[in-house]
Every structure is written in structure tokens, then in C-alpha cells.
mmCIF file of C-alpha atoms in Angstrom:
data_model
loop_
_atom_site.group_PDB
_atom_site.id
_atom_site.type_symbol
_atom_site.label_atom_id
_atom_site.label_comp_id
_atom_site.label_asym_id
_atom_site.label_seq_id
_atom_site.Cartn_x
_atom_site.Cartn_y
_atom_site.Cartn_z
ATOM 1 C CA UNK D 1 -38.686 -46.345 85.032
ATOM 2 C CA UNK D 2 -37.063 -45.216 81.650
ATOM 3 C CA UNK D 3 -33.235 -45.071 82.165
ATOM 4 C CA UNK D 4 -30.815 -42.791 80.096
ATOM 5 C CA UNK D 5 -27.239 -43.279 80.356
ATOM 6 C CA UNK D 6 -26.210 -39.332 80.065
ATOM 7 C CA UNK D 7 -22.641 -39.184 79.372
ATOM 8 C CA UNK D 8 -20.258 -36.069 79.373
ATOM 9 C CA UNK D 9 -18.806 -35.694 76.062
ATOM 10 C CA UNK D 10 -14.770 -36.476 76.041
ATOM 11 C CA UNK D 11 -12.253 -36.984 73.296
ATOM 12 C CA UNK D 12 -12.712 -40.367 73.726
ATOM 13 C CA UNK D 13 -16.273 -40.352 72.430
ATOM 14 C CA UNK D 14 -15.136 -39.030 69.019
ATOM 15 C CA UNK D 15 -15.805 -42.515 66.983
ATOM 16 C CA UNK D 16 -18.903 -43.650 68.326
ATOM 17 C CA UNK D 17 -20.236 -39.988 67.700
ATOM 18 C CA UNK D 18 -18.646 -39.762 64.090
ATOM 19 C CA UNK D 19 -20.381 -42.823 63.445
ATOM 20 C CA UNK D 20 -23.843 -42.103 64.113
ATOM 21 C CA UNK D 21 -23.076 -38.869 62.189
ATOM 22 C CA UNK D 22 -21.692 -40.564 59.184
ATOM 23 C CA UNK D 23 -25.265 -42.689 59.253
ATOM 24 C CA UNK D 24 -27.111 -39.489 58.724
ATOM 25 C CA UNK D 25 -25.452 -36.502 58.371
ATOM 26 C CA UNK D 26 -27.140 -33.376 59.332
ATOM 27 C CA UNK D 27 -26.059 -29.638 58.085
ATOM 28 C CA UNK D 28 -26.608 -28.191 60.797
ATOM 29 C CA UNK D 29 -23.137 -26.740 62.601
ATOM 30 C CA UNK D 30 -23.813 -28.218 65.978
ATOM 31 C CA UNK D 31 -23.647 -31.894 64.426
ATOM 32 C CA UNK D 32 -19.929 -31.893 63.904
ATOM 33 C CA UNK D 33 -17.738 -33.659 67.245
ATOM 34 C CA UNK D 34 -15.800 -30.638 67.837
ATOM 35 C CA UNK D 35 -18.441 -28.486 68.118
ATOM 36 C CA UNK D 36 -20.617 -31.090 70.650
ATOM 37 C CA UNK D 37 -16.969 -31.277 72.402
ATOM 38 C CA UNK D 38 -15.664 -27.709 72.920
ATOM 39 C CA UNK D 39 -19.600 -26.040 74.348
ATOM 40 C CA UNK D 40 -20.526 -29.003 75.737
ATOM 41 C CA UNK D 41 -19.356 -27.461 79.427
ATOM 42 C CA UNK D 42 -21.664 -24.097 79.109
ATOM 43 C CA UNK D 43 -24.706 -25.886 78.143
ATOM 44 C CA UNK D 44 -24.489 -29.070 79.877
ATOM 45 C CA UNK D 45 -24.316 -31.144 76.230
ATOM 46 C CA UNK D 46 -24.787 -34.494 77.425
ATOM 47 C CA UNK D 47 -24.947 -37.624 74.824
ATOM 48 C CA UNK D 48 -26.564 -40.862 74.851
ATOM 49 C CA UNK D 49 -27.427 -43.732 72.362
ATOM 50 C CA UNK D 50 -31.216 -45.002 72.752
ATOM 51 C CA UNK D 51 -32.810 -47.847 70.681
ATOM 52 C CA UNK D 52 -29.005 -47.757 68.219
ATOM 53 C CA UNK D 53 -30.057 -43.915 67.769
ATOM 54 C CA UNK D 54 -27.924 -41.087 68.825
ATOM 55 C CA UNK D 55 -29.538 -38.467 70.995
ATOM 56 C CA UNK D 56 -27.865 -34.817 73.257
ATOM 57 C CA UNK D 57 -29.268 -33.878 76.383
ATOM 58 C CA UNK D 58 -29.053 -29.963 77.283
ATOM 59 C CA UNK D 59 -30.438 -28.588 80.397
ATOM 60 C CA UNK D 60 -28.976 -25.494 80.553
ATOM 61 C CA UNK D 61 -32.281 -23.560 81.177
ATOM 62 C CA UNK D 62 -34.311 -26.534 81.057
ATOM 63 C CA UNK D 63 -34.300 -29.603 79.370
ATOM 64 C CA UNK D 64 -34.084 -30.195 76.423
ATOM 65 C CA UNK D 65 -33.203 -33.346 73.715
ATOM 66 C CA UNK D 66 -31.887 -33.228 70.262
ATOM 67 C CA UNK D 67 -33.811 -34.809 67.261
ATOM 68 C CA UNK D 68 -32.430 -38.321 67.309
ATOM 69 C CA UNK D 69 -29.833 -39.643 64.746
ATOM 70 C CA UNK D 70 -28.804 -43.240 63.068
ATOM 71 C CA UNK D 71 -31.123 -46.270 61.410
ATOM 72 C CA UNK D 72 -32.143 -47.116 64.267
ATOM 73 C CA UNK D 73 -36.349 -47.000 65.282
ATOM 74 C CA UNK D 74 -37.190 -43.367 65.304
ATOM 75 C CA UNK D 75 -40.574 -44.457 66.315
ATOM 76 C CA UNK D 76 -39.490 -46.367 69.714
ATOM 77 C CA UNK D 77 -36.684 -43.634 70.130
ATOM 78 C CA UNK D 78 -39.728 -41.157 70.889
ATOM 79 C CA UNK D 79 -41.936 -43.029 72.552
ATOM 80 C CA UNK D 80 -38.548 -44.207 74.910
ATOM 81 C CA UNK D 81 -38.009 -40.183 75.339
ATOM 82 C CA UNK D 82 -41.667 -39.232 75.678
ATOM 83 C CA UNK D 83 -42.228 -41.234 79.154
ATOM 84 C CA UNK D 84 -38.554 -39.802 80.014
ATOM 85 C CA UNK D 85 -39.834 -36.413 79.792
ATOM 86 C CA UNK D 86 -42.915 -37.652 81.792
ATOM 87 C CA UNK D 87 -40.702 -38.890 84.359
ATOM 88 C CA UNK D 88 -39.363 -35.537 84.658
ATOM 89 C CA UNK D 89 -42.458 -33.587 84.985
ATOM 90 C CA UNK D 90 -40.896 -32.081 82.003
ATOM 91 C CA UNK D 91 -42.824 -30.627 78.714
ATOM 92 C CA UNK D 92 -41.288 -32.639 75.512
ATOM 93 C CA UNK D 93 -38.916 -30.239 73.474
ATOM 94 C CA UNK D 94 -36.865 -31.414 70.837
ATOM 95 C CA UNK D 95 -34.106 -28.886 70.031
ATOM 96 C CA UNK D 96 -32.049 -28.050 66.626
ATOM 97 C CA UNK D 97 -34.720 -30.028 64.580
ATOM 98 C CA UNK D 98 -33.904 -29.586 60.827
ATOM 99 C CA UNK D 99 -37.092 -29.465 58.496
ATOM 100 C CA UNK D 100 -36.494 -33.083 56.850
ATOM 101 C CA UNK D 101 -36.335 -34.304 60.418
ATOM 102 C CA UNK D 102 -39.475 -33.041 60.959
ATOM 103 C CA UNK D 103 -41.243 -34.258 58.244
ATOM 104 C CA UNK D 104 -40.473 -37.525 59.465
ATOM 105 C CA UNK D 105 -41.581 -36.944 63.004
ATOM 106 C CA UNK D 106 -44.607 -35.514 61.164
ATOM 107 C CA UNK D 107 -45.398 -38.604 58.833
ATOM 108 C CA UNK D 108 -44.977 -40.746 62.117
ATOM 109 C CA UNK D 109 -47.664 -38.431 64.143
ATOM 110 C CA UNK D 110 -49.440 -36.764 62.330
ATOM 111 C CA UNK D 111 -50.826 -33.509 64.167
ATOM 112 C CA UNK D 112 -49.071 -34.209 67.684
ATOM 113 C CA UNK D 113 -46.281 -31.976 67.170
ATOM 114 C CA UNK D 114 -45.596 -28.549 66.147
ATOM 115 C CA UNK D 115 -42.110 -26.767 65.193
ATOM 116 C CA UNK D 116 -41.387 -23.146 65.972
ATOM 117 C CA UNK D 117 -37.777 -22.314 63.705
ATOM 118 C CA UNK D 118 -36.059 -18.725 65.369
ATOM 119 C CA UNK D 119 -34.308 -16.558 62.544
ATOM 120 C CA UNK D 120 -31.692 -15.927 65.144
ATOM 121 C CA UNK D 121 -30.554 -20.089 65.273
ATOM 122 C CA UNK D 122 -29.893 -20.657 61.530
ATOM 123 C CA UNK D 123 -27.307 -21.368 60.247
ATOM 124 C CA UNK D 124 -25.925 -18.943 56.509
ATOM 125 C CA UNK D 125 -24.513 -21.409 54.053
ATOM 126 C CA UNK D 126 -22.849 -20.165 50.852
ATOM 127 C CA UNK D 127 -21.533 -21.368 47.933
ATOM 128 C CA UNK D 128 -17.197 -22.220 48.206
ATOM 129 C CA UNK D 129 -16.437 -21.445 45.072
ATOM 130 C CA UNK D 130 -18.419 -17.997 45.306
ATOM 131 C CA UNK D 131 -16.553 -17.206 48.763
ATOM 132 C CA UNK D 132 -12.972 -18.172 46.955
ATOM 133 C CA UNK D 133 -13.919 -16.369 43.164
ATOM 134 C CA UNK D 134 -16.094 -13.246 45.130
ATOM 135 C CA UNK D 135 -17.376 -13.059 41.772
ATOM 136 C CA UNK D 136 -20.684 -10.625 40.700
ATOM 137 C CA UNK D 137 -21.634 -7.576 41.349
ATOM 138 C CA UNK D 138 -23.001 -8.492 45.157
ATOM 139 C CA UNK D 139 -19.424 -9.397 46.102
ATOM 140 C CA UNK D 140 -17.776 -6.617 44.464
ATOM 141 C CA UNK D 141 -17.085 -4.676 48.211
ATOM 142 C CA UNK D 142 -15.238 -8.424 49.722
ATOM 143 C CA UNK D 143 -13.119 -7.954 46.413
ATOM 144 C CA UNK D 144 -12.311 -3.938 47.158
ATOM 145 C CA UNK D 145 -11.351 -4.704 50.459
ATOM 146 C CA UNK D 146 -9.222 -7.440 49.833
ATOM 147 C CA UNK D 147 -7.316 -5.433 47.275
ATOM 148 C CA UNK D 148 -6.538 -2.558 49.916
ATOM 149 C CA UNK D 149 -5.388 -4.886 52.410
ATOM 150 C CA UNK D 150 -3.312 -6.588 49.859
ATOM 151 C CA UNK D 151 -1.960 -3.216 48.768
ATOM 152 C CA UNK D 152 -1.217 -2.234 52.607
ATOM 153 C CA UNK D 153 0.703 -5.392 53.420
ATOM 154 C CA UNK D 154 2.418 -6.702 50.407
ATOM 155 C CA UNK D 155 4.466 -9.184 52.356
ATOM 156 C CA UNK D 156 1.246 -10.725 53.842
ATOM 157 C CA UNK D 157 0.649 -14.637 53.622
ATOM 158 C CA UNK D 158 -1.556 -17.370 54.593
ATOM 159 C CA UNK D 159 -0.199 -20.308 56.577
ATOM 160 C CA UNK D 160 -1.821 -23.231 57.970
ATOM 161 C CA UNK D 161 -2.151 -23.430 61.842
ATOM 162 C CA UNK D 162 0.688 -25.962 63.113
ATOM 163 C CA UNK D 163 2.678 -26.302 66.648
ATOM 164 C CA UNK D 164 5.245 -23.888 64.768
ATOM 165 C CA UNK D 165 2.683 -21.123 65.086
ATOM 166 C CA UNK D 166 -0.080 -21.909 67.485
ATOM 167 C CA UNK D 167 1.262 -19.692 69.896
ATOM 168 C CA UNK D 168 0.688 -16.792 67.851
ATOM 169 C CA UNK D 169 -2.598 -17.045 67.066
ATOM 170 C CA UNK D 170 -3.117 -18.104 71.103
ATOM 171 C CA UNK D 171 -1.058 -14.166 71.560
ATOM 172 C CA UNK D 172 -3.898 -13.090 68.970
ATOM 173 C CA UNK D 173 -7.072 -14.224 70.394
ATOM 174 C CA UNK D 174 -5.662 -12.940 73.599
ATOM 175 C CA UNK D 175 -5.192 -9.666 71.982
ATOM 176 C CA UNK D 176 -8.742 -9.922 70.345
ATOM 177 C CA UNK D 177 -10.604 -10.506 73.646
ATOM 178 C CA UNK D 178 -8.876 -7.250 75.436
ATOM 179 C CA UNK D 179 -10.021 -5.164 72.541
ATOM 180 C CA UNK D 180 -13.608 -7.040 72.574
ATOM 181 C CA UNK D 181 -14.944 -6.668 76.108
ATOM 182 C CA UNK D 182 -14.223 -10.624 76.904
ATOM 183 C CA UNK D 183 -13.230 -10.482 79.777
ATOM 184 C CA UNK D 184 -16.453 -10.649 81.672
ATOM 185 C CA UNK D 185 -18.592 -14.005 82.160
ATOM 186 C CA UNK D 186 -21.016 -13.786 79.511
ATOM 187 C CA UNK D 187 -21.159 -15.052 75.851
ATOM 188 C CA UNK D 188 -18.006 -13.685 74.630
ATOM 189 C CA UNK D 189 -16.444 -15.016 77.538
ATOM 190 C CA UNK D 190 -17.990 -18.426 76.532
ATOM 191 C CA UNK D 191 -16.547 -17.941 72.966
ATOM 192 C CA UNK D 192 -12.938 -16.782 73.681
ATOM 193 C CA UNK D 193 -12.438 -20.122 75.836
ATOM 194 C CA UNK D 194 -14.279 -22.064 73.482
ATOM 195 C CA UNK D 195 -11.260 -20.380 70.765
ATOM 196 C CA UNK D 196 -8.271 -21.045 73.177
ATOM 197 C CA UNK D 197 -9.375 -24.899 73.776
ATOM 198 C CA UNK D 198 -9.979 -25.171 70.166
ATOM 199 C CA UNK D 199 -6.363 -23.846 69.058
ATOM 200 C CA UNK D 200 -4.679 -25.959 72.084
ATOM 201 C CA UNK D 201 -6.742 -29.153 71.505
ATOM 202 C CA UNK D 202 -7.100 -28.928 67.194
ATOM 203 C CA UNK D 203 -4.802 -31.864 66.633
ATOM 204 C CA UNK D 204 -6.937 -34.253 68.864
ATOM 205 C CA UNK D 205 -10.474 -32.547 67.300
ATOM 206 C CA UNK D 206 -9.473 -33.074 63.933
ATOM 207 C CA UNK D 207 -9.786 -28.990 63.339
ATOM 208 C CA UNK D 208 -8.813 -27.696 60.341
ATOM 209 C CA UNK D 209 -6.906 -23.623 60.703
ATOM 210 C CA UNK D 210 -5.050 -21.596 58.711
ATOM 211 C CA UNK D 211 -3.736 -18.249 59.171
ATOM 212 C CA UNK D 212 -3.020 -14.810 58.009
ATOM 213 C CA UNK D 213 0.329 -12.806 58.723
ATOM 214 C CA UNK D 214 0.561 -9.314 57.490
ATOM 215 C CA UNK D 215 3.542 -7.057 58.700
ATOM 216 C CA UNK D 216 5.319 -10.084 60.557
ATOM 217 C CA UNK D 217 2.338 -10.437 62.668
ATOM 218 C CA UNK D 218 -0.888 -12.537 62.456
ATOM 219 C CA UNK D 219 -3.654 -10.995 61.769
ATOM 220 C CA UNK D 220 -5.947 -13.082 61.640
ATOM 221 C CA UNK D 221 -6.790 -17.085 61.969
ATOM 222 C CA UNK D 222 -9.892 -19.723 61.711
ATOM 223 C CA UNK D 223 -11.030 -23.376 62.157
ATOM 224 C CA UNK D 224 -13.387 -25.753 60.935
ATOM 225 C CA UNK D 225 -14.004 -29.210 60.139
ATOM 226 C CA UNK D 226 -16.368 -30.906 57.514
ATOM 227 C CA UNK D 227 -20.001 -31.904 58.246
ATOM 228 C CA UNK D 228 -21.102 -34.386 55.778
ATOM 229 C CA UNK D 229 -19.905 -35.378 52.370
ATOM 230 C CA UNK D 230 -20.174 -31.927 50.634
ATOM 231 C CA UNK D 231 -19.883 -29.362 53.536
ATOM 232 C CA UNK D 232 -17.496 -27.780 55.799
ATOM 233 C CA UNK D 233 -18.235 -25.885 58.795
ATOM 234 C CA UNK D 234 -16.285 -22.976 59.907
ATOM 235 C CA UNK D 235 -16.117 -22.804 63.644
ATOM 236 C CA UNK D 236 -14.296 -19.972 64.536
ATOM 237 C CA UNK D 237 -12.415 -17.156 62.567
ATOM 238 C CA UNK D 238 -10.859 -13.928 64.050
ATOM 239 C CA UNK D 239 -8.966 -10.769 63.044
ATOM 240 C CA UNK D 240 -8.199 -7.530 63.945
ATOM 241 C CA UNK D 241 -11.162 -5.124 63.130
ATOM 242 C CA UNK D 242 -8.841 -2.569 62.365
ATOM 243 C CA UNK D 243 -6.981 -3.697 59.915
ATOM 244 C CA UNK D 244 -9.330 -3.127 56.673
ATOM 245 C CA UNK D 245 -9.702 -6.635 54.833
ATOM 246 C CA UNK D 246 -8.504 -9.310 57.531
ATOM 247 C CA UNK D 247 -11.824 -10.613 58.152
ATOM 248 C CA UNK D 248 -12.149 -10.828 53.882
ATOM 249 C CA UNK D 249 -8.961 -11.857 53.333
ATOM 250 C CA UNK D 250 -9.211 -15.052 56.155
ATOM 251 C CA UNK D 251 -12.661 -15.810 55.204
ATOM 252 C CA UNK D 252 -11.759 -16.143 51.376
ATOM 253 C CA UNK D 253 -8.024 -17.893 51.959
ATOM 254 C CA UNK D 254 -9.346 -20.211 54.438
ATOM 255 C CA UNK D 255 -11.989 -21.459 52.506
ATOM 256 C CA UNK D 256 -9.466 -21.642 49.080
ATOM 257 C CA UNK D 257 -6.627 -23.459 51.208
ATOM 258 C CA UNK D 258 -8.946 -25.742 53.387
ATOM 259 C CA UNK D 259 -12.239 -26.181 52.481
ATOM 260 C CA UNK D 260 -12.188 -25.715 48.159
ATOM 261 C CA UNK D 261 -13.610 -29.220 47.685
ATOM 262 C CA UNK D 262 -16.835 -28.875 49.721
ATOM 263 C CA UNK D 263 -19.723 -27.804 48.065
ATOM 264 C CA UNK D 264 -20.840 -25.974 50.785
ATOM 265 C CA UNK D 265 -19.597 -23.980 53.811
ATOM 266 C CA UNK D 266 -21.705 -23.100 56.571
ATOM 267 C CA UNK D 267 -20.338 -19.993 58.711
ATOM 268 C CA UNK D 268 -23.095 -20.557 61.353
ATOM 269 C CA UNK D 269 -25.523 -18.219 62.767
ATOM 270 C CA UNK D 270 -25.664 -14.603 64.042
ATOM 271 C CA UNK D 271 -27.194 -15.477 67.210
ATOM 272 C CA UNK D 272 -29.496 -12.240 66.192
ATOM 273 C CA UNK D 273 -26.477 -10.094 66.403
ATOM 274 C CA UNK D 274 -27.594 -7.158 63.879
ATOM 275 C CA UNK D 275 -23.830 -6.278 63.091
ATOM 276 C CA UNK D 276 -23.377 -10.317 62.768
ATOM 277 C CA UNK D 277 -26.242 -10.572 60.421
ATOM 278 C CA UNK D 278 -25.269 -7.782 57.984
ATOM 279 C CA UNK D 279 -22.049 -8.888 57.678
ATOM 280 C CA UNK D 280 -23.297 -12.588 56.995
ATOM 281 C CA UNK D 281 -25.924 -11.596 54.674
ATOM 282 C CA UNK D 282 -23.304 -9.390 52.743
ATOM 283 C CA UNK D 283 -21.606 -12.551 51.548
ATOM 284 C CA UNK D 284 -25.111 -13.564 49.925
ATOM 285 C CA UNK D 285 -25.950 -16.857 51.131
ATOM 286 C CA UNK D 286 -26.942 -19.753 49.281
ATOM 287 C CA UNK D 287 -29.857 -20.539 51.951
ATOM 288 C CA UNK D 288 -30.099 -20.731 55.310
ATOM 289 C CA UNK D 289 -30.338 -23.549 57.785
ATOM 290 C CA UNK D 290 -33.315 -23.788 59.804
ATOM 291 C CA UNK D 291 -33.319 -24.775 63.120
ATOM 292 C CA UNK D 292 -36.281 -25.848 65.382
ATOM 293 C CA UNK D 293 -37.807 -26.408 68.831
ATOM 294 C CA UNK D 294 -40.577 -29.282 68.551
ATOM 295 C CA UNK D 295 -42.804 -29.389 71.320
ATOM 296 C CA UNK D 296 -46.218 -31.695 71.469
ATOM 297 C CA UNK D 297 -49.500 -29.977 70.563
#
């Protein structure tokens, strides 16, 4: 009988989890703490460690483990979760596979497993210093836009999120979700509570925000945290789709004020959101993160 001890992620968790990321860090955005932390509760994100390797359960359709992480032996890691899934009655799935992890898994058995990546999982990364300069030709609408909204509110600024102002951008989101449909279980639900814990609880996650006040009024806000030694992972960033050049002017400051001395920042995926994917493909990514689903041939 192969036994797993599942446990619910809690802030408490934060070090051990850091530590198996630090081992062997992984760009993907879901390997970050606050991320496993804050959707952990609509997917049923479980952790474990197995053979000194770190491992997620999800079962939120059905289940499903992540591609293990540390030094530890990958080889009895999967054999350990094979006869789990076995136990189960379960097919074997590993979930948010990255393609150097599956080389490995491929070198180990050769032919027994196969990896299916969806377009609609990975994750854009760009370039910082091309999201802070918007230089070229490709960038030249981010720049336009930023100039009008600069020229609208001349008194605007950028301030980083603190217990000063956390409130407002709280009022914000609030605001956000009334004119977004969030009211409703669903996704957007998912996200706008996933936003309010993040603001209340940033301190404790180690979340990075800033801010962007135009008129007296924020306008706009976002959070991240790094993943790895050269990138940085923005979680969450709002603003006001009617004021032309918030979402420009956050993405741009945030990343100059924050996030300048990563290499990389990964903005996550579009979930195959066709409005999401334009707008993430307008800011010309460097490449994308793939994501995949092994499953045994």
C-alpha cells in the first residue's frame, strides 16, 4: 500500500516549498508559493514530499500530479507514484510538465510516455528591459498609448502597494469586478477572490505591488513575485478599461519599479482567451512557456 501524505497548502509551508524550488527552479508561473497558496482552494492543490522530491496533487476533475522537483531520485519518485495511481484505478497524468522535465522522464523511459503541450496553458515571457524601454517599431502602439494617458492625467503617479493604500486598490478590484461580470461563480469569480486574498495577505506571501493613481484615484495596480534567479512572475494586474493607457502604463511602471533586474518576466497565459491572447502577443514575447500533460503510452 503506497502512502502519500497530501497536505493542504498554508502559509506555514512557505520554506519547505521555497526550498525545493530554489533546488530546481522551474519557469513556469505555477511554481512560485504564492501562486500554489492563493488557487490552491479551487483546484484542490495538495503538496507532498516523496523520496526528498517535491510533488502537487490536483483532483479537481480528476487526478492529477505535478512533475516532481528537488535532487532527490526521480527514478523511485515515479515508480513510488506509478503504483499510487494503480492504487487508485487511476490513469498516470503528470500535469504542467516543462520540456527539459521531460526529456529527463524520457532518457529514464524511453518510449513509455508521451506529452501533449495545449497552446492555451503557456505561459508569454518577454524581455524587462523591452517592456520598460517599449522600444522598436512592434511596440510603437504601448508607447502612443502611454503618451495619451500621460497627457490626460498629468498629475498621475506610481506608488508601491503598502497598508497606507491597500484599501484603495481593495475599493478598485471591487469596482473592477462590478464592471466585469464577477459576480457569478465561475472563473472570474475564482480570480477576483484569488486578487482580494492576494492584496490582504501580500505581506505574509512575499508579493511584490505597485500602483497607479491618476486624477486622485487609482487606476490601476499589480503583483508578482520572482521565480528563479533571473525571472519575475506577474500574478495579477488590473485597471480600468476605460481609461486609455492604464493597462500600458501599470504593465511598463511595474515592471521598471519592481521587477528591472530580472531578465525575464512571465505575464502567464491566456487561458485561450482570444482578447487575452492578442493583447499578450502585442507585447511580442520573447518565447513562450510550454506546459504539458504526460500520460503513459
Amino acid at each position: 500500500m503506497i502512502e502519500i501524505n497530501w497536505k493542504k497548502i498554508g502559509t506555514e509551508d512557505e520554506e519547505i516549498i521555497q526550498s525545493y524550488y530554489d533546488m530546481e527552479p522551474v519557469r513556469n508561473c505555477e511554481f512560485t508559493f504564492a501562486n500554489n497558496l492563493l488557487w490552491s482552494p479551487f483546484y484542490n492543490i495538495r503538496y507532498a514530499v516523496v523520496e526528498d522530491m517535491l510533488v502537487f496533487i490536483s483532483d479537481e476533475a480528476e487526478v492529477s500530479i505535478s512533475c516532481p522537483l528537488g535532487k532527490g531520485d526521480l527514478e523511485k519518485v515515479i515508480n513510488v507514484l506509478t503504483e499510487y495511481f494503480k492504487e487508485k484505478n487511476a490513469p498516470f497524468k503528470l500535469h504542467l510538465v516543462s520540456p527539459k522535465q521531460f526529456e529527463k522522464l524520457d532518457r529514464l523511459y524511453p518510449g513509455r510516455f508521451k506529452v501533449e503541450y495545449n497552446r492555451d496553458t503557456a505561459d508569454y515571457v518577454y524581455e524587462s528591459e523591452r517592456l520598460i524601454s517599449l522600444a522598436g517599431k512592434k511596440l510603437h502602439g504601448k508607447r502612443n498609448h502611454i503618451n495619451r494617458f500621460k497627457e490626460a492625467y498629468p498629475d498621475w503617479s506610481y506608488e508601491r502597494i503598502t497598508d497606507e493604500n491597500v484599501e484603495e486598490c481593495i475599493a478598485m478590484a471591487k469596482e473592477w469586478r462590478n464592471q466585469n461580470g464577477c459576480e457569478e461563480k465561475g472563473p472570474k469569480h475564482n480570480e477576483f477572490c484569488v486578487t482580494l486574498h492576494a492584496l490582504k495577505e501580500r505581506e505574509a506571501l512575499m508579493l511584490k505591488g505597485g500602483l497607479i493613481r491618476a486624477g486622485g484615484r487609482v487606476v490601476a495596480f499589480s503583483l508578482g513575485e520572482p521565480c528563479g534567479e533571473d525571472m519575475f512572475v506577474v500574478h495579477i494586474e488590473k485597471a480600468f478599461a476605460d481609461i486609455q493607457g492604464a493597462y500600458p502604463m501599470i504593465n511598463q511602471q511595474f515592471v521598471l519599479n519592481e521587477a528591472s533586474e530580472y531578465r525575464y518576466i512571465n505575464r502567464e497565459e491566456d487561458t485561450g482567451d482570444e482578447g487575452l491572447r492578442k493583447a499578450k502577443l502585442s507585447y511580442d514575447p520573447a518565447f513562450l512557456m510550454e506546459k504539458g500533460l504526460v500520460k503513459e503510452i
